[in-house]
Amino acid sequence: MPEHRHAAARPAATGPWVFDTRDLGRRAGSSRRVGRTVPAEGLGLLGVIAVPAGGVVELDLLLESVVEGVLVTGTARTVVEGECSRCLEPLSAEVEVELTELYAYPDSTTDETTEEDEVSRLHDDLVDLEPVVRDAIVLALPQVPLCSPDCPGLCVDCGGKLADLGPDHGHETIDPRWAALQERFGGTRDNPEEN
């Protein structure tokens, strides 16, 4: 009976990123597989590539009790959208990251011998995966997203997409020292008789 009262006094897990590990106890080797879809709008490199409005992250995880805490392993998968850094075309890509994170028990050797930012910690038997998943996904995103590795980009003269303009696309450039003569006499170097 006292054990039941003690369990009821603990706070409930709150938020989609928070997982309750009470059912694992502190028995090393006990584990539980969980899957969850959580909202993740805006996660990524804002203005470059990120999870779009209404986007989600799919979590497929194994929570495992170990001597020093709870080990969380698994994957996080989402779809990100942005634009190509060369041709400015919209792009979309699926991102999947592997997760391995130890959440240390309070008063464990790991808890007592590591700095606050070196290892994650359990708080009231709860693990909050949002910081870990957010960091993993952001690190997996390209700093310079491309629609394809060989995207030729835009024409520097007319701004057209080079992939659409074809291999013969070009602009005649006149040496600025000759530009005044070109304007005065008209024509081009290839057809001087046009005057």
Coordinates of C-alpha atoms in Angstrom, one line a residue:
M1 CA 0.0 0.0 0.0
P2 CA 2.8 2.6 0.8
E3 CA 4.4 1.7 -2.6
H4 CA 1.1 2.6 -4.3
R5 CA 0.8 6.0 -2.6
H6 CA 4.5 6.7 -3.5
A7 CA 3.7 6.0 -7.2
A8 CA 0.6 8.2 -7.2
A9 CA 2.6 11.2 -5.7
R10 CA 4.9 11.3 -8.7
P11 CA 4.2 13.8 -11.5
A12 CA 2.7 12.5 -14.7
A13 CA 4.6 12.7 -18.0
T14 CA 3.7 15.9 -19.8
G15 CA 4.4 17.0 -23.3
P16 CA 4.8 14.9 -26.5
W17 CA 8.6 14.7 -26.1
V18 CA 8.5 13.4 -22.5
F19 CA 8.6 9.7 -21.7
D20 CA 7.8 8.1 -18.4
T21 CA 10.3 5.4 -17.4
R22 CA 8.8 4.3 -14.0
D23 CA 7.6 1.0 -15.5
L24 CA 11.3 0.1 -16.1
G25 CA 12.2 0.5 -12.5
R26 CA 15.9 0.4 -11.8
R27 CA 16.3 -3.2 -12.9
A28 CA 19.2 -3.2 -15.3
G29 CA 18.2 -5.0 -18.5
S30 CA 14.5 -4.2 -18.4
S31 CA 13.4 -2.4 -21.5
R32 CA 10.4 -1.1 -23.5
R33 CA 10.0 -0.3 -27.2
V34 CA 8.0 2.9 -27.9
G35 CA 6.9 4.6 -31.0
R36 CA 5.4 8.1 -31.1
T37 CA 4.7 10.9 -33.6
V38 CA 5.4 14.4 -32.2
P39 CA 4.8 17.9 -33.6
A40 CA 8.0 19.5 -34.7
E41 CA 7.1 22.6 -36.8
G42 CA 10.1 24.9 -37.3
L43 CA 12.7 22.4 -36.2
G44 CA 15.8 22.9 -38.4
L45 CA 17.8 25.8 -39.8
L46 CA 15.1 28.5 -40.1
G47 CA 15.2 30.4 -43.3
V48 CA 17.3 27.6 -44.9
I49 CA 15.8 24.2 -44.4
A50 CA 13.3 23.1 -41.7
V51 CA 10.3 21.0 -40.8
P52 CA 7.4 22.8 -42.4
A53 CA 4.2 24.0 -40.7
G54 CA 2.2 21.0 -39.4
G55 CA 5.3 18.8 -39.7
V56 CA 6.0 15.9 -37.3
V57 CA 8.9 13.7 -36.1
E58 CA 8.3 10.0 -36.0
L59 CA 10.2 8.4 -33.1
D60 CA 11.0 4.6 -32.9
L61 CA 12.8 4.0 -29.6
L62 CA 14.1 1.5 -27.1
L63 CA 14.1 2.6 -23.5
E64 CA 16.4 0.4 -21.5
S65 CA 17.3 0.4 -17.8
V66 CA 21.0 0.2 -17.2
V67 CA 23.1 0.5 -14.1
E68 CA 23.6 4.3 -14.3
G69 CA 20.2 5.3 -15.8
V70 CA 18.0 4.8 -18.8
L71 CA 19.6 4.3 -22.2
V72 CA 17.5 5.6 -25.1
T73 CA 18.4 4.3 -28.6
G74 CA 16.5 4.3 -31.8
T75 CA 15.6 6.6 -34.7
A76 CA 13.9 9.9 -35.4
R77 CA 12.5 10.6 -38.9
T78 CA 11.0 13.7 -40.4
V79 CA 10.5 15.6 -43.7
V80 CA 12.2 19.0 -44.1
E81 CA 11.6 21.6 -46.7
G82 CA 13.6 24.5 -48.0
E83 CA 15.1 25.9 -51.2
C84 CA 18.1 25.0 -53.2
S85 CA 21.0 27.3 -52.4
R86 CA 22.1 27.5 -56.1
C87 CA 18.9 27.7 -58.1
L88 CA 16.4 28.7 -55.4
E89 CA 13.9 25.9 -56.4
P90 CA 11.9 24.5 -53.5
L91 CA 13.1 21.1 -52.2
S92 CA 12.0 18.5 -49.8
A93 CA 13.9 15.7 -48.2
E94 CA 13.4 13.0 -45.6
V95 CA 15.9 13.0 -42.7
E96 CA 16.5 10.1 -40.4
V97 CA 18.9 10.2 -37.4
E98 CA 20.2 7.5 -35.1
L99 CA 19.8 8.3 -31.4
T100 CA 21.8 7.0 -28.4
E101 CA 21.5 8.9 -25.2
L102 CA 22.0 8.0 -21.6
Y103 CA 19.8 9.7 -19.0
A104 CA 21.6 9.4 -15.7
Y105 CA 19.7 8.5 -12.5
P106 CA 19.9 11.1 -9.7
D107 CA 22.8 10.4 -7.3
S108 CA 24.3 7.8 -9.7
T109 CA 28.1 7.8 -10.2
T110 CA 27.5 9.3 -13.7
D111 CA 25.3 12.0 -12.2
E112 CA 27.9 12.9 -9.6
T113 CA 31.0 12.8 -11.8
T114 CA 29.8 14.7 -14.9
E115 CA 29.0 18.3 -15.5
E116 CA 25.3 19.3 -16.1
D117 CA 25.8 19.7 -19.8
E118 CA 27.8 16.6 -20.4
V119 CA 25.1 14.0 -19.9
S120 CA 21.3 14.1 -19.8
R121 CA 19.5 13.4 -16.6
L122 CA 16.3 11.7 -15.5
H123 CA 14.0 14.1 -13.6
D124 CA 11.3 12.3 -11.6
D125 CA 11.8 9.2 -13.8
L126 CA 11.0 11.3 -16.9
V127 CA 13.2 11.7 -20.0
D128 CA 12.7 14.7 -22.3
L129 CA 13.9 13.8 -25.7
E130 CA 13.3 17.2 -27.4
P131 CA 16.8 18.7 -27.0
V132 CA 18.5 15.5 -28.1
V133 CA 16.3 15.0 -31.2
R134 CA 16.5 18.7 -32.1
D135 CA 20.3 18.7 -31.9
A136 CA 20.6 15.4 -33.9
I137 CA 18.3 16.6 -36.7
V138 CA 19.8 20.1 -37.0
L139 CA 23.3 18.6 -37.2
A140 CA 22.1 16.2 -39.9
L141 CA 20.8 19.0 -42.1
P142 CA 22.9 20.5 -44.9
Q143 CA 24.1 24.0 -44.3
V144 CA 23.9 24.6 -48.0
P145 CA 20.9 22.5 -49.3
L146 CA 20.9 21.6 -53.0
C147 CA 18.2 20.1 -55.2
S148 CA 20.9 17.9 -56.7
P149 CA 24.6 17.6 -56.1
D150 CA 25.4 18.9 -59.6
C151 CA 22.8 21.8 -59.7
P152 CA 24.4 24.4 -62.0
G153 CA 22.5 27.3 -60.3
L154 CA 21.4 30.6 -61.9
C155 CA 22.9 32.6 -64.7
V156 CA 24.8 35.5 -63.2
D157 CA 23.8 37.8 -66.1
C158 CA 20.0 37.1 -66.6
G159 CA 19.1 35.1 -63.4
G160 CA 17.7 32.2 -65.4
K161 CA 18.0 28.7 -64.2
L162 CA 21.0 27.2 -66.0
A163 CA 19.5 23.7 -66.0
D164 CA 16.6 25.0 -68.1
L165 CA 18.6 27.4 -70.3
G166 CA 20.7 24.7 -71.9
P167 CA 24.4 24.3 -72.7
D168 CA 24.5 27.0 -75.4
H169 CA 23.2 29.8 -73.1
G170 CA 25.6 32.7 -72.8
H171 CA 25.8 36.5 -72.9
E172 CA 28.2 38.6 -74.9
T173 CA 30.4 40.6 -72.7
I174 CA 32.2 43.6 -74.0
D175 CA 35.4 44.9 -72.5
P176 CA 34.4 48.1 -70.7
R177 CA 37.2 50.0 -72.5
W178 CA 35.6 49.2 -75.8
A179 CA 32.0 49.8 -74.7
A180 CA 32.0 53.5 -75.7
L181 CA 33.1 52.6 -79.3
Q182 CA 30.4 49.9 -79.4
E183 CA 27.7 52.4 -78.5
R184 CA 29.0 55.1 -81.0
F185 CA 29.3 52.8 -84.0
G186 CA 26.7 50.1 -83.1
G187 CA 26.9 46.5 -84.4
T188 CA 28.8 43.7 -82.8
R189 CA 32.3 42.4 -83.1
D190 CA 31.0 39.5 -85.1
N191 CA 29.0 41.6 -87.5
P192 CA 30.7 45.0 -87.9
E193 CA 28.8 45.5 -91.3
E194 CA 25.4 45.9 -89.5
N195 CA 26.0 49.7 -89.3

